[in-house]
mmCIF file of C-alpha atoms and ligand atoms in Angstrom:
data_model
loop_
_atom_site.group_PDB
_atom_site.id
_atom_site.type_symbol
_atom_site.label_atom_id
_atom_site.label_comp_id
_atom_site.label_asym_id
_atom_site.label_seq_id
_atom_site.Cartn_x
_atom_site.Cartn_y
_atom_site.Cartn_z
ATOM 1 C CA UNK A 1 111.393 102.786 103.121
ATOM 2 C CA UNK A 2 111.684 102.848 99.056
ATOM 3 C CA UNK A 3 107.967 102.143 97.684
ATOM 4 C CA UNK A 4 106.025 104.004 101.349
ATOM 5 C CA UNK A 5 102.016 104.558 100.187
ATOM 6 C CA UNK A 6 102.904 103.185 96.397
ATOM 7 C CA UNK A 7 100.117 101.023 95.555
ATOM 8 C CA UNK A 8 100.559 97.331 94.031
ATOM 9 C CA UNK A 9 99.746 94.275 92.012
ATOM 10 C CA UNK A 10 101.414 91.235 91.748
ATOM 11 C CA UNK A 11 100.435 88.336 89.442
ATOM 12 C CA UNK A 12 101.311 84.574 90.087
ATOM 13 C CA UNK A 13 101.671 85.921 93.752
ATOM 14 C CA UNK A 14 101.468 82.338 95.336
ATOM 15 C CA UNK A 15 104.034 80.968 93.245
ATOM 16 C CA UNK A 16 108.011 81.510 94.347
ATOM 17 C CA UNK A 17 109.153 84.868 93.047
ATOM 18 C CA UNK A 18 105.643 86.625 93.214
ATOM 19 C CA UNK A 19 105.671 85.543 96.718
ATOM 20 C CA UNK A 20 109.283 87.437 97.682
ATOM 21 C CA UNK A 21 108.494 89.739 95.293
ATOM 22 C CA UNK A 22 104.684 90.333 97.317
ATOM 23 C CA UNK A 23 106.430 90.236 100.195
ATOM 24 C CA UNK A 24 109.712 93.043 99.729
ATOM 25 C CA UNK A 25 107.245 95.516 98.188
ATOM 26 C CA UNK A 26 105.443 95.525 101.879
ATOM 27 C CA UNK A 27 108.163 95.541 103.383
ATOM 28 C CA UNK A 28 109.417 98.621 101.862
ATOM 29 C CA UNK A 29 106.560 100.155 102.330
ATOM 30 C CA UNK A 30 103.544 99.497 99.778
ATOM 31 C CA UNK A 31 100.498 98.651 99.959
ATOM 32 C CA UNK A 32 100.098 94.801 97.524
ATOM 33 C CA UNK A 33 97.033 92.922 95.530
ATOM 34 C CA UNK A 34 98.411 89.248 95.632
ATOM 35 C CA UNK A 35 96.650 87.629 92.674
ATOM 36 C CA UNK A 36 96.633 84.325 91.975
ATOM 37 C CA UNK A 37 94.789 81.465 90.515
ATOM 38 C CA UNK A 38 95.693 79.667 93.506
ATOM 39 C CA UNK A 39 93.143 81.977 95.681
ATOM 40 C CA UNK A 40 94.464 79.850 99.155
ATOM 41 C CA UNK A 41 97.992 80.143 98.252
ATOM 42 C CA UNK A 42 97.398 84.052 97.422
ATOM 43 C CA UNK A 43 95.880 84.696 100.793
ATOM 44 C CA UNK A 44 98.454 82.612 102.667
ATOM 45 C CA UNK A 45 101.246 85.216 101.373
ATOM 46 C CA UNK A 46 98.256 88.403 102.285
ATOM 47 C CA UNK A 47 98.397 86.992 105.694
ATOM 48 C CA UNK A 48 101.654 86.554 106.253
ATOM 49 C CA UNK A 49 102.862 89.790 105.208
ATOM 50 C CA UNK A 50 99.190 91.098 107.344
ATOM 51 C CA UNK A 51 101.116 89.551 110.606
ATOM 52 C CA UNK A 52 104.385 90.837 110.345
ATOM 53 C CA UNK A 53 103.163 94.385 109.773
ATOM 54 C CA UNK A 54 102.134 94.724 105.935
ATOM 55 C CA UNK A 55 99.528 95.989 103.973
ATOM 56 C CA UNK A 56 98.356 92.714 101.845
ATOM 57 C CA UNK A 57 95.205 91.535 100.213
ATOM 58 C CA UNK A 58 94.514 88.861 98.115
ATOM 59 C CA UNK A 59 92.810 88.376 94.702
ATOM 60 C CA UNK A 60 91.701 85.236 93.240
ATOM 61 C CA UNK A 61 92.030 84.652 88.697
ATOM 62 C CA UNK A 62 93.077 83.642 85.597
ATOM 63 C CA UNK A 63 95.821 86.441 83.913
ATOM 64 C CA UNK A 64 93.865 84.146 80.683
ATOM 65 C CA UNK A 65 90.669 85.676 81.307
ATOM 66 C CA UNK A 66 89.989 89.379 80.057
ATOM 67 C CA UNK A 67 86.866 89.754 82.573
ATOM 68 C CA UNK A 68 89.025 88.440 86.026
ATOM 69 C CA UNK A 69 92.034 90.700 85.086
ATOM 70 C CA UNK A 70 89.641 93.954 84.833
ATOM 71 C CA UNK A 71 88.281 92.961 87.828
ATOM 72 C CA UNK A 72 91.693 92.769 89.425
ATOM 73 C CA UNK A 73 93.032 96.244 88.462
ATOM 74 C CA UNK A 74 88.800 97.759 89.627
ATOM 75 C CA UNK A 75 89.388 95.715 93.056
ATOM 76 C CA UNK A 76 93.596 97.708 93.643
ATOM 77 C CA UNK A 77 91.840 100.494 92.282
ATOM 78 C CA UNK A 78 88.660 100.829 94.744
ATOM 79 C CA UNK A 79 91.026 99.226 97.566
ATOM 80 C CA UNK A 80 93.688 101.457 97.369
ATOM 81 C CA UNK A 81 92.354 104.601 96.066
ATOM 82 C CA UNK A 82 94.980 104.004 92.633
ATOM 83 C CA UNK A 83 97.559 102.104 91.500
ATOM 84 C CA UNK A 84 101.507 103.023 91.042
ATOM 85 C CA UNK A 85 102.734 99.390 90.156
ATOM 86 C CA UNK A 86 101.777 95.842 88.495
ATOM 87 C CA UNK A 87 104.046 93.315 88.441
ATOM 88 C CA UNK A 88 102.879 90.995 85.456
ATOM 89 C CA UNK A 89 104.519 87.741 86.987
ATOM 90 C CA UNK A 90 102.561 84.733 86.679
ATOM 91 C CA UNK A 91 103.594 81.904 84.358
ATOM 92 C CA UNK A 92 103.442 78.120 83.283
ATOM 93 C CA UNK A 93 105.575 75.735 82.029
ATOM 94 C CA UNK A 94 104.283 72.160 80.637
ATOM 95 C CA UNK A 95 105.907 68.729 80.156
ATOM 96 C CA UNK A 96 104.589 68.189 76.716
ATOM 97 C CA UNK A 97 105.912 71.752 75.362
ATOM 98 C CA UNK A 98 109.275 71.019 73.715
ATOM 99 C CA UNK A 99 111.000 70.584 70.144
ATOM 100 C CA UNK A 100 109.041 72.857 67.586
ATOM 101 C CA UNK A 101 107.541 69.276 65.337
ATOM 102 C CA UNK A 102 106.954 67.596 68.581
ATOM 103 C CA UNK A 103 104.914 70.458 70.571
ATOM 104 C CA UNK A 104 100.616 69.911 70.234
ATOM 105 C CA UNK A 105 99.019 73.005 69.144
ATOM 106 C CA UNK A 106 96.327 73.063 72.328
ATOM 107 C CA UNK A 107 100.136 72.702 74.273
ATOM 108 C CA UNK A 108 101.344 75.635 72.860
ATOM 109 C CA UNK A 109 97.613 77.591 72.892
ATOM 110 C CA UNK A 110 97.983 77.041 76.915
ATOM 111 C CA UNK A 111 101.462 78.288 77.615
ATOM 112 C CA UNK A 112 100.973 81.238 75.579
ATOM 113 C CA UNK A 113 97.693 82.283 76.802
ATOM 114 C CA UNK A 114 98.942 82.283 80.096
ATOM 115 C CA UNK A 115 102.497 83.567 79.298
ATOM 116 C CA UNK A 116 102.412 86.556 77.269
ATOM 117 C CA UNK A 117 98.027 87.152 76.772
ATOM 118 C CA UNK A 118 98.408 87.533 80.791
ATOM 119 C CA UNK A 119 100.664 89.929 79.947
ATOM 120 C CA UNK A 120 98.943 91.569 77.679
ATOM 121 C CA UNK A 121 95.648 91.977 79.529
ATOM 122 C CA UNK A 122 97.451 92.836 82.450
ATOM 123 C CA UNK A 123 98.850 96.184 80.831
ATOM 124 C CA UNK A 124 95.617 96.831 78.807
ATOM 125 C CA UNK A 125 93.597 97.045 81.711
ATOM 126 C CA UNK A 126 96.589 98.730 84.639
ATOM 127 C CA UNK A 127 97.218 101.193 81.991
ATOM 128 C CA UNK A 128 94.519 103.463 81.840
ATOM 129 C CA UNK A 129 94.671 103.160 85.918
ATOM 130 C CA UNK A 130 98.646 103.973 85.988
ATOM 131 C CA UNK A 131 97.811 107.140 83.767
ATOM 132 C CA UNK A 132 94.709 108.126 86.422
ATOM 133 C CA UNK A 133 97.726 108.651 88.982
ATOM 134 C CA UNK A 134 99.715 110.120 87.668
ATOM 135 C CA UNK A 135 102.082 107.437 86.669
ATOM 136 C CA UNK A 136 103.499 104.210 87.222
ATOM 137 C CA UNK A 137 105.693 101.026 86.434
ATOM 138 C CA UNK A 138 105.017 97.789 84.862
ATOM 139 C CA UNK A 139 107.425 94.984 85.417
ATOM 140 C CA UNK A 140 106.443 91.894 83.349
ATOM 141 C CA UNK A 141 108.950 88.639 84.209
ATOM 142 C CA UNK A 142 109.942 87.099 80.728
ATOM 143 C CA UNK A 143 112.650 84.784 81.550
ATOM 144 C CA UNK A 144 116.976 84.430 80.296
ATOM 145 C CA UNK A 145 115.285 81.778 77.505
ATOM 146 C CA UNK A 146 114.113 84.595 75.517
ATOM 147 C CA UNK A 147 117.794 86.084 75.002
ATOM 148 C CA UNK A 148 119.421 82.512 74.438
ATOM 149 C CA UNK A 149 118.940 79.511 72.806
ATOM 150 C CA UNK A 150 119.143 76.346 74.682
ATOM 151 C CA UNK A 151 118.813 72.823 73.803
ATOM 152 C CA UNK A 152 116.464 71.452 76.280
ATOM 153 C CA UNK A 153 113.850 72.575 74.098
ATOM 154 C CA UNK A 154 110.416 75.178 75.761
ATOM 155 C CA UNK A 155 109.769 76.118 72.085
ATOM 156 C CA UNK A 156 105.580 77.207 73.894
ATOM 157 C CA UNK A 157 107.412 78.708 76.537
ATOM 158 C CA UNK A 158 110.621 80.637 74.849
ATOM 159 C CA UNK A 159 108.281 82.263 72.785
ATOM 160 C CA UNK A 160 105.842 83.698 74.798
ATOM 161 C CA UNK A 161 108.760 85.200 77.157
ATOM 162 C CA UNK A 162 110.642 86.627 73.307
ATOM 163 C CA UNK A 163 107.441 88.011 72.953
ATOM 164 C CA UNK A 164 107.008 89.696 76.613
ATOM 165 C CA UNK A 165 110.406 91.453 75.772
ATOM 166 C CA UNK A 166 108.904 92.563 72.425
ATOM 167 C CA UNK A 167 105.751 93.801 73.647
ATOM 168 C CA UNK A 168 107.406 95.488 76.494
ATOM 169 C CA UNK A 169 109.571 97.547 74.785
ATOM 170 C CA UNK A 170 106.576 98.927 72.829
ATOM 171 C CA UNK A 171 104.889 100.071 75.892
ATOM 172 C CA UNK A 172 107.996 101.802 77.651
ATOM 173 C CA UNK A 173 107.990 103.536 74.077
ATOM 174 C CA UNK A 174 104.509 104.338 73.857
ATOM 175 C CA UNK A 175 104.261 105.801 77.761
ATOM 176 C CA UNK A 176 107.539 107.032 77.887
ATOM 177 C CA UNK A 177 106.451 110.509 77.931
ATOM 178 C CA UNK A 178 103.282 109.587 79.802
ATOM 179 C CA UNK A 179 105.103 108.990 83.759
ATOM 180 C CA UNK A 180 104.446 105.031 83.180
ATOM 181 C CA UNK A 181 107.803 102.573 82.764
ATOM 182 C CA UNK A 182 107.712 99.429 81.710
ATOM 183 C CA UNK A 183 110.768 96.986 81.905
ATOM 184 C CA UNK A 184 111.155 93.219 81.200
ATOM 185 C CA UNK A 185 112.169 91.100 84.408
ATOM 186 C CA UNK A 186 114.645 88.484 83.019
ATOM 187 C CA UNK A 187 115.505 85.500 85.612
ATOM 188 C CA UNK A 188 117.789 83.352 85.136
ATOM 189 C CA UNK A 189 116.932 79.828 86.398
ATOM 190 C CA UNK A 190 115.419 80.301 90.137
ATOM 191 C CA UNK A 191 114.895 78.027 92.817
ATOM 192 C CA UNK A 192 110.836 78.045 92.793
ATOM 193 C CA UNK A 193 108.659 74.881 92.691
ATOM 194 C CA UNK A 194 108.178 76.045 89.217
ATOM 195 C CA UNK A 195 111.713 74.548 88.603
ATOM 196 C CA UNK A 196 111.649 71.698 91.345
ATOM 197 C CA UNK A 197 110.465 68.849 89.800
ATOM 198 C CA UNK A 198 112.799 69.101 86.597
ATOM 199 C CA UNK A 199 115.701 69.548 88.881
ATOM 200 C CA UNK A 200 114.516 66.645 90.759
ATOM 201 C CA UNK A 201 116.661 64.547 88.112
ATOM 202 C CA UNK A 202 120.188 64.620 88.696
ATOM 203 C CA UNK A 203 121.136 65.229 84.386
ATOM 204 C CA UNK A 204 119.090 67.391 84.450
ATOM 205 C CA UNK A 205 120.492 69.390 86.895
ATOM 206 C CA UNK A 206 124.102 68.847 86.175
ATOM 207 C CA UNK A 207 123.058 69.752 81.974
ATOM 208 C CA UNK A 208 122.177 73.299 83.462
ATOM 209 C CA UNK A 209 124.010 73.937 85.898
ATOM 210 C CA UNK A 210 127.273 73.973 83.540
ATOM 211 C CA UNK A 211 125.902 76.738 81.950
ATOM 212 C CA UNK A 212 125.636 78.986 85.343
ATOM 213 C CA UNK A 213 129.177 81.078 85.702
ATOM 214 C CA UNK A 214 127.887 81.257 88.885
ATOM 215 C CA UNK A 215 127.514 77.597 89.319
ATOM 216 C CA UNK A 216 123.933 77.820 91.381
ATOM 217 C CA UNK A 217 120.862 78.071 91.253
ATOM 218 C CA UNK A 218 119.344 82.533 91.898
ATOM 219 C CA UNK A 219 116.918 82.524 95.150
ATOM 220 C CA UNK A 220 113.219 83.831 94.829
ATOM 221 C CA UNK A 221 114.658 86.643 97.772
ATOM 222 C CA UNK A 222 117.400 87.574 94.896
ATOM 223 C CA UNK A 223 114.541 88.265 92.198
ATOM 224 C CA UNK A 224 112.612 90.336 94.446
ATOM 225 C CA UNK A 225 115.443 92.879 95.717
ATOM 226 C CA UNK A 226 115.275 93.318 91.461
ATOM 227 C CA UNK A 227 112.047 93.547 91.108
ATOM 228 C CA UNK A 228 111.767 95.883 94.238
ATOM 229 C CA UNK A 229 114.460 98.179 92.269
ATOM 230 C CA UNK A 230 112.472 98.129 88.942
ATOM 231 C CA UNK A 231 109.595 99.514 91.209
ATOM 232 C CA UNK A 232 110.790 102.225 92.814
ATOM 233 C CA UNK A 233 111.592 105.435 91.642
ATOM 234 C CA UNK A 234 115.634 104.952 91.879
ATOM 235 C CA UNK A 235 115.402 102.997 88.205
ATOM 236 C CA UNK A 236 113.722 106.405 86.779
ATOM 237 C CA UNK A 237 115.489 106.579 83.943
ATOM 238 C CA UNK A 238 115.227 102.872 83.727
ATOM 239 C CA UNK A 239 112.550 101.733 80.679
ATOM 240 C CA UNK A 240 112.687 99.481 78.012
ATOM 241 C CA UNK A 241 115.186 97.068 79.289
ATOM 242 C CA UNK A 242 115.386 93.178 78.795
ATOM 243 C CA UNK A 243 116.534 93.180 82.849
ATOM 244 C CA UNK A 244 119.137 90.015 83.355
ATOM 245 C CA UNK A 245 119.312 88.504 86.421
ATOM 246 C CA UNK A 246 120.950 85.599 85.393
ATOM 247 C CA UNK A 247 124.059 84.549 87.530
ATOM 248 C CA UNK A 248 125.992 85.157 83.820
ATOM 249 C CA UNK A 249 124.263 82.996 82.188
ATOM 250 C CA UNK A 250 123.771 85.193 78.456
ATOM 251 C CA UNK A 251 127.076 86.629 78.793
ATOM 252 C CA UNK A 252 129.087 83.045 79.087
ATOM 253 C CA UNK A 253 130.848 80.923 76.688
ATOM 254 C CA UNK A 254 132.679 78.860 78.814
ATOM 255 C CA UNK A 255 132.089 78.507 82.299
ATOM 256 C CA UNK A 256 134.318 78.430 85.191
ATOM 257 C CA UNK A 257 135.970 74.932 86.136
ATOM 258 C CA UNK A 258 134.268 73.627 89.537
ATOM 259 C CA UNK A 259 137.192 73.552 91.915
HETATM 260 N N1 NAD B 1 111.760 79.648 88.688
HETATM 261 C C1 NAD B 1 112.765 80.380 87.125
HETATM 262 O O1 NAD B 1 113.336 79.439 87.517
HETATM 263 C C2 NAD B 1 111.845 80.948 86.626
HETATM 264 C C3 NAD B 1 113.295 81.260 85.454
HETATM 265 C C4 NAD B 1 112.615 82.085 84.280
HETATM 266 C C5 NAD B 1 111.909 82.948 84.498
HETATM 267 N N2 NAD B 1 110.191 82.550 85.492
HETATM 268 C C6 NAD B 1 109.308 83.277 85.414
HETATM 269 O O2 NAD B 1 108.634 83.670 86.630
HETATM 270 C C7 NAD B 1 107.716 83.594 86.827
HETATM 271 C C8 NAD B 1 107.165 83.052 88.286
HETATM 272 O O3 NAD B 1 107.419 81.473 88.172
HETATM 273 P P1 NAD B 1 108.057 80.819 89.477
HETATM 274 O O4 NAD B 1 109.211 80.571 89.347
HETATM 275 O O5 NAD B 1 107.721 81.968 91.201
HETATM 276 O O6 NAD B 1 106.869 79.755 89.362
HETATM 277 P P2 NAD B 1 105.102 79.219 90.431
HETATM 278 O O7 NAD B 1 105.238 78.100 89.869
HETATM 279 O O8 NAD B 1 106.247 79.049 91.739
HETATM 280 O O9 NAD B 1 104.659 80.641 90.856
HETATM 281 C C9 NAD B 1 103.584 81.238 89.499
HETATM 282 C C10 NAD B 1 102.321 81.368 89.737
HETATM 283 O O10 NAD B 1 101.809 81.791 88.902
HETATM 284 C C11 NAD B 1 100.640 81.028 89.181
HETATM 285 N N3 NAD B 1 99.574 80.968 87.895
HETATM 286 C C12 NAD B 1 99.777 79.989 86.657
HETATM 287 N N4 NAD B 1 99.453 80.183 85.555
HETATM 288 C C13 NAD B 1 97.990 81.290 86.346
HETATM 289 C C14 NAD B 1 96.798 81.929 85.964
HETATM 290 N N5 NAD B 1 96.453 81.322 84.457
HETATM 291 N N6 NAD B 1 96.334 82.797 86.546
HETATM 292 C C15 NAD B 1 96.793 83.250 87.096
HETATM 293 N N7 NAD B 1 97.702 82.905 88.221
HETATM 294 C C16 NAD B 1 98.513 81.527 87.359
HETATM 295 C C17 NAD B 1 100.616 79.385 89.881
HETATM 296 O O11 NAD B 1 99.093 79.654 90.296
HETATM 297 C C18 NAD B 1 101.729 80.088 90.918
HETATM 298 O O12 NAD B 1 101.589 80.957 91.429
HETATM 299 C C19 NAD B 1 106.628 83.110 85.459
HETATM 300 O O13 NAD B 1 106.569 83.725 84.852
HETATM 301 C C20 NAD B 1 107.889 82.535 85.418
HETATM 302 O O14 NAD B 1 108.047 81.780 83.894
HETATM 303 C C21 NAD B 1 110.974 81.234 86.366
#
């Protein structure tokens, strides 16, 4: 087991990538605190893990609120006796987050608050706990859109994910000699509830698929396997990276023809 006896927090744990990663952590022997603003959803994931013999508990919070993020870390430490891994993964899209000139300030603030401030708060309160445990691994969910531009703009979302890359790099460098590794995870388009609504529209779907060399969406379980790798000691020399798991999107200029 690659995460035997490791103690982990996963935010956005009720959603596609968070649920798959919580399950993958537990299957590798970790104790997992499944955290989400959707408390019932987080508890359902934790219960499913327990049913298969894993160790998981749930915690409801809004990652935008410092007092709740601090309480989440305290809960993990008191329940598990320490913290080794935090996967700051909660994130949102907003339908009115579009081109810069058309995006309202309230929409901008909301998306930045969840996707970037939420990651900042997760790191702020987890780092002292990781240091108390003698080190650990931070994985922050960014996105491939932080690396390449798109003409279907989501200005606040893209900016928030670019901020995650920069913040994670700073943390990686600052704590590299203190036993903490920090990496950004950059998924490509993944088959989760977050994308499902958008991809119902055939034209929107085709517009995106043409740019994926592999010609398909990724599955949450494929992301979860990378998250386990970043969390586990097998990635011990890996820190400060923008870890792309994107079906080749960011490598592509012209993609293969469909046969
Ligand atoms: N699905 C994709 O194609 C894709 C691609 C790249 C990056 N991502 C990123 O991956 C992460 C997970 O996305 P997903 O696809 O699993 O989406 P999802 O919508 O299935 O899951 C997101 C989870 O975050 C939770 N959440 C939202 N706001 C929160 C808040 N303020 N406090 C606590 N929890 C909150 C939601 O309740 C939900 O359970 C996000 O950061 C997203 O931006 C997703």
